[in-house]
Short mmCIF file of C-alpha atoms and ligand atoms in Angstrom, two decimals:
data_model
loop_
_atom_site.label_atom_id
_atom_site.label_comp_id
_atom_site.label_asym_id
_atom_site.label_seq_id
_atom_site.Cartn_x
_atom_site.Cartn_y
_atom_site.Cartn_z
CA MET A 1 1.41 -3.91 18.11
CA LYS A 2 2.97 -1.52 20.60
CA LEU A 3 5.43 1.17 19.54
CA PHE A 4 8.06 2.31 22.03
CA LEU A 5 10.65 5.07 21.77
CA ASP A 6 14.25 3.94 22.15
CA THR A 7 15.77 7.03 23.77
CA ALA A 8 16.52 8.70 27.09
CA ASP A 9 16.08 12.17 25.59
CA ILE A 10 13.11 13.72 27.38
CA ALA A 11 12.58 16.39 24.69
CA GLU A 12 12.20 13.70 22.01
CA ILE A 13 9.91 11.71 24.29
CA ARG A 14 7.68 14.72 25.00
CA THR A 15 7.46 15.59 21.30
CA TRP A 16 6.33 12.15 20.19
CA ALA A 17 4.21 11.41 23.27
CA GLU A 18 1.92 14.21 22.07
CA THR A 19 0.89 12.00 19.12
CA GLY A 20 -0.75 9.55 21.52
CA LEU A 21 1.04 6.71 19.70
CA VAL A 22 3.93 6.13 22.11
CA ASP A 23 3.15 3.02 24.15
CA GLY A 24 6.36 2.95 26.17
CA VAL A 25 10.06 3.85 26.25
CA THR A 26 13.26 1.80 26.33
CA THR A 27 16.60 3.11 27.53
CA ASN A 28 20.03 1.57 27.87
CA PRO A 29 23.30 2.77 29.44
CA SER A 30 24.52 4.16 26.09
CA LEU A 31 21.32 6.19 25.62
CA VAL A 32 21.51 7.50 29.20
CA ALA A 33 25.13 8.57 28.61
CA LYS A 34 24.07 10.28 25.36
CA SER A 35 21.33 12.22 27.20
CA GLY A 36 23.93 13.75 29.55
CA ARG A 37 21.39 13.59 32.40
CA PRO A 38 21.60 12.03 35.89
CA PHE A 39 20.02 8.58 35.39
CA PHE A 40 17.45 8.56 38.19
CA GLU A 41 16.30 12.12 37.47
CA ALA A 42 15.84 11.34 33.75
CA LEU A 43 14.11 8.04 34.50
CA LYS A 44 11.58 9.66 36.84
CA GLU A 45 10.80 12.32 34.25
CA ILE A 46 10.32 9.71 31.51
CA CYS A 47 8.05 7.63 33.76
CA ASP A 48 5.95 10.73 34.49
CA THR A 49 5.67 11.54 30.76
CA VAL A 50 4.69 8.16 29.30
CA ALA A 51 2.27 5.91 31.17
CA GLY A 52 3.40 2.68 29.49
CA PRO A 53 6.36 0.46 30.34
CA ILE A 54 9.72 2.24 30.70
CA SER A 55 12.77 -0.02 30.48
CA ALA A 56 15.74 0.93 32.65
CA GLU A 57 18.87 -1.22 32.53
CA VAL A 58 21.06 -2.57 35.31
CA VAL A 59 24.85 -2.29 34.98
CA ALA A 60 26.07 -4.95 37.43
CA LEU A 61 27.42 -8.23 36.10
CA ASP A 62 26.48 -10.57 38.97
CA ALA A 63 22.91 -11.66 39.70
CA ALA A 64 22.84 -10.57 43.33
CA THR A 65 23.85 -6.99 42.53
CA MET A 66 21.57 -6.94 39.47
CA VAL A 67 18.66 -7.78 41.75
CA VAL A 68 19.58 -4.95 44.13
CA GLU A 69 19.91 -2.51 41.21
CA GLY A 70 16.69 -3.82 39.68
CA ARG A 71 14.72 -3.26 42.88
CA LYS A 72 16.11 0.29 43.15
CA LEU A 73 15.13 1.06 39.54
CA SER A 74 11.72 -0.50 40.08
CA ASP A 75 11.14 1.77 43.09
CA VAL A 76 11.33 4.87 40.84
CA ALA A 77 7.81 4.34 39.42
CA ASP A 78 5.18 1.67 38.91
CA ASN A 79 5.80 1.54 35.16
CA VAL A 80 9.54 0.74 35.33
CA VAL A 81 10.59 -2.48 33.62
CA VAL A 82 14.01 -3.75 34.70
CA LYS A 83 16.28 -4.42 31.75
CA LEU A 84 18.79 -7.24 32.17
CA PRO A 85 21.44 -8.63 29.83
CA LEU A 86 21.04 -12.10 28.34
CA THR A 87 23.76 -13.77 30.40
CA VAL A 88 23.62 -16.56 32.97
CA GLU A 89 23.69 -13.95 35.73
CA GLY A 90 21.12 -11.77 33.96
CA LEU A 91 18.66 -14.66 33.67
CA LYS A 92 19.20 -15.65 37.31
CA ALA A 93 18.34 -12.07 38.27
CA CYS A 94 15.34 -12.18 35.90
CA ARG A 95 13.96 -15.26 37.65
CA ALA A 96 14.41 -13.66 41.08
CA LEU A 97 12.81 -10.34 40.11
CA ALA A 98 9.98 -12.00 38.14
CA ASP A 99 9.21 -14.19 41.17
CA ASP A 100 8.82 -10.93 43.07
CA SER A 101 6.37 -9.62 40.40
CA ILE A 102 8.90 -7.16 38.94
CA ALA A 103 8.64 -7.04 35.14
CA CYS A 104 11.91 -7.66 33.30
CA ASN A 105 13.07 -6.96 29.75
CA VAL A 106 15.90 -9.28 28.74
CA THR A 107 18.14 -7.45 26.31
CA LEU A 108 21.01 -8.19 23.91
CA CYS A 109 19.22 -11.21 22.45
CA PHE A 110 20.71 -12.49 19.19
CA SER A 111 19.38 -16.06 18.89
CA ALA A 112 16.15 -18.02 19.25
CA ALA A 113 17.77 -20.29 21.85
CA GLN A 114 18.59 -17.24 23.98
CA ALA A 115 14.97 -16.07 23.65
CA LEU A 116 13.74 -19.48 24.82
CA LEU A 117 15.90 -19.21 27.95
CA ALA A 118 14.61 -15.69 28.70
CA ALA A 119 11.01 -16.86 28.48
CA LYS A 120 11.75 -19.78 30.81
CA ALA A 121 13.36 -17.29 33.22
CA GLY A 122 10.07 -15.38 33.42
CA ALA A 123 10.95 -12.36 31.27
CA ALA A 124 8.03 -10.04 30.53
CA TYR A 125 9.84 -8.89 27.36
CA ILE A 126 12.61 -10.23 25.15
CA SER A 127 14.60 -7.72 23.08
CA PRO A 128 16.11 -9.22 19.91
CA PHE A 129 18.51 -6.69 18.31
CA ILE A 130 17.54 -6.98 14.67
CA GLY A 131 19.57 -4.02 13.36
CA ARG A 132 22.83 -5.21 14.88
CA LEU A 133 22.18 -8.68 13.38
CA ASP A 134 21.58 -7.16 9.93
CA ASP A 135 24.71 -5.01 10.36
CA ALA A 136 26.68 -8.23 10.95
CA GLY A 137 25.26 -9.86 7.80
CA HIS A 138 22.60 -11.97 9.54
CA ASP A 139 18.79 -11.86 9.20
CA GLY A 140 17.18 -9.97 12.08
CA ALA A 141 13.64 -10.36 10.73
CA ALA A 142 14.07 -14.14 10.48
CA LEU A 143 15.05 -14.25 14.15
CA LEU A 144 11.81 -12.48 15.12
CA GLY A 145 9.83 -15.11 13.19
CA GLU A 146 11.66 -17.97 14.89
CA ILE A 147 11.04 -16.54 18.35
CA ARG A 148 7.35 -15.96 17.52
CA GLU A 149 7.00 -19.59 16.45
CA ILE A 150 8.73 -20.97 19.55
CA TYR A 151 6.75 -18.78 21.95
CA ASP A 152 3.49 -19.75 20.24
CA ILE A 153 4.30 -23.48 20.23
CA TYR A 154 4.99 -23.49 23.96
CA GLY A 155 2.52 -20.80 25.02
CA PHE A 156 5.06 -18.40 26.53
CA SER A 157 3.54 -15.02 27.41
CA THR A 158 6.88 -13.16 27.10
CA GLU A 159 6.38 -10.26 24.69
CA ILE A 160 8.71 -9.93 21.71
CA LEU A 161 10.12 -6.39 21.68
CA ALA A 162 11.96 -5.84 18.40
CA ALA A 163 14.95 -3.60 19.17
CA SER A 164 17.92 -2.03 17.38
CA ILE A 165 15.61 -0.77 14.68
CA ARG A 166 17.18 1.28 11.92
CA SER A 167 14.34 2.08 9.50
CA PRO A 168 10.61 1.86 8.78
CA LEU A 169 11.33 -1.38 6.90
CA HIS A 170 12.46 -2.91 10.19
CA VAL A 171 9.14 -1.84 11.74
CA ARG A 172 7.30 -3.53 8.86
CA ASP A 173 9.43 -6.67 9.34
CA ALA A 174 8.68 -6.69 13.07
CA ALA A 175 4.94 -6.28 12.46
CA LEU A 176 4.86 -9.05 9.83
CA ALA A 177 6.82 -11.39 12.10
CA GLY A 178 4.24 -10.93 14.84
CA ALA A 179 6.42 -8.99 17.29
CA ASP A 180 4.34 -7.64 20.17
CA CYS A 181 6.28 -4.36 20.30
CA ALA A 182 9.02 -2.49 18.48
CA THR A 183 11.24 0.17 19.99
CA LEU A 184 12.34 2.93 17.64
CA PRO A 185 14.75 5.85 17.68
CA ALA A 186 12.78 9.12 17.46
CA LYS A 187 14.04 9.66 13.90
CA VAL A 188 12.55 6.36 12.72
CA PHE A 189 9.30 7.09 14.59
CA GLY A 190 8.98 10.28 12.51
CA GLN A 191 9.89 8.46 9.30
CA LEU A 192 6.96 6.07 9.80
CA TYR A 193 4.55 8.88 8.88
CA GLN A 194 6.32 9.88 5.71
CA HIS A 195 5.64 9.08 2.08
CA PRO A 196 6.32 11.40 -0.87
CA LEU A 197 2.99 10.44 -2.48
CA THR A 198 1.15 11.57 0.68
CA ASP A 199 2.76 15.03 0.39
CA LYS A 200 2.14 15.18 -3.36
CA GLY A 201 -1.48 14.05 -3.02
CA LEU A 202 -2.21 16.54 -0.24
CA ALA A 203 -0.73 19.44 -2.23
CA ALA A 204 -2.96 18.53 -5.21
CA PHE A 205 -6.10 18.24 -3.04
CA LEU A 206 -5.46 21.65 -1.47
CA ALA A 207 -4.72 23.31 -4.81
CA ASP A 208 -7.99 21.98 -6.25
CA TRP A 209 -9.91 23.00 -3.12
CA LYS A 210 -8.57 26.55 -3.42
CA THR A 211 -10.14 26.87 -6.87
CA THR A 212 -13.61 26.36 -5.31
CA GLY A 213 -13.25 29.52 -3.21
CA GLN A 214 -14.97 27.74 -0.28
CA THR A 215 -14.05 27.31 3.40
CA ILE A 216 -15.00 24.62 5.91
CA VAL A 217 -14.61 26.71 9.06
O1 G3P B 301 17.98 -0.27 23.28
C1 G3P B 301 18.46 -1.39 22.66
C2 G3P B 301 18.63 -1.27 21.17
O2 G3P B 301 17.46 -0.77 20.58
C3 G3P B 301 19.87 -0.58 20.73
O3 G3P B 301 19.88 -0.27 19.38
O4 G3P B 301 20.81 1.09 17.53
O5 G3P B 301 22.22 0.67 19.56
O6 G3P B 301 21.73 -1.17 17.94
P1 G3P B 301 21.24 0.08 18.57
#
């Protein structure tokens, strides 16, 4: 299962890329605005920092302009994935870009039927927003399972990219549902490592080791 960072903040990306566990990055217009950086400059820097897929989102609403924007984003680096909204126009643009061998991530997916359409449109990734579904009183994890089942039944190669992740429990849910990838805010990425019993156990090991008076190096 691939783990992506869901941020346009280059400092956060550099910090976590050092772990060797960041397989890609996803951005969206809100995250770019939050970064306060010029979009193309930030995108190039992110693409140079992480070798895996980097999602960059279009902002047009009609397919023709989305395709133009998508091609321009794709020209920034070989690892750019064009992010498109799950609308009629977005899926028309997805088909056109996919036919031109440009990888697309279809975003703002909230139902299994929408995910089926994205796969048929040639999406390389589908991004179900599980946190926003949970926030609205629905079951984000169940949606991931439904999409997994449908894609497996029909042999779609579209990768399920669990998005809008709020906690390590969401990462567990995504892994158990068979999602191919999950994209996490940097804070949640850090939380994945943490457990109070790990800290407690390590402190006890080191205290006992100290009583031996030995060193390893
Ligand atoms: O990038 C898409 C998605 O991960 C956004 O998450 O936290 O704004 O619901 P959020």
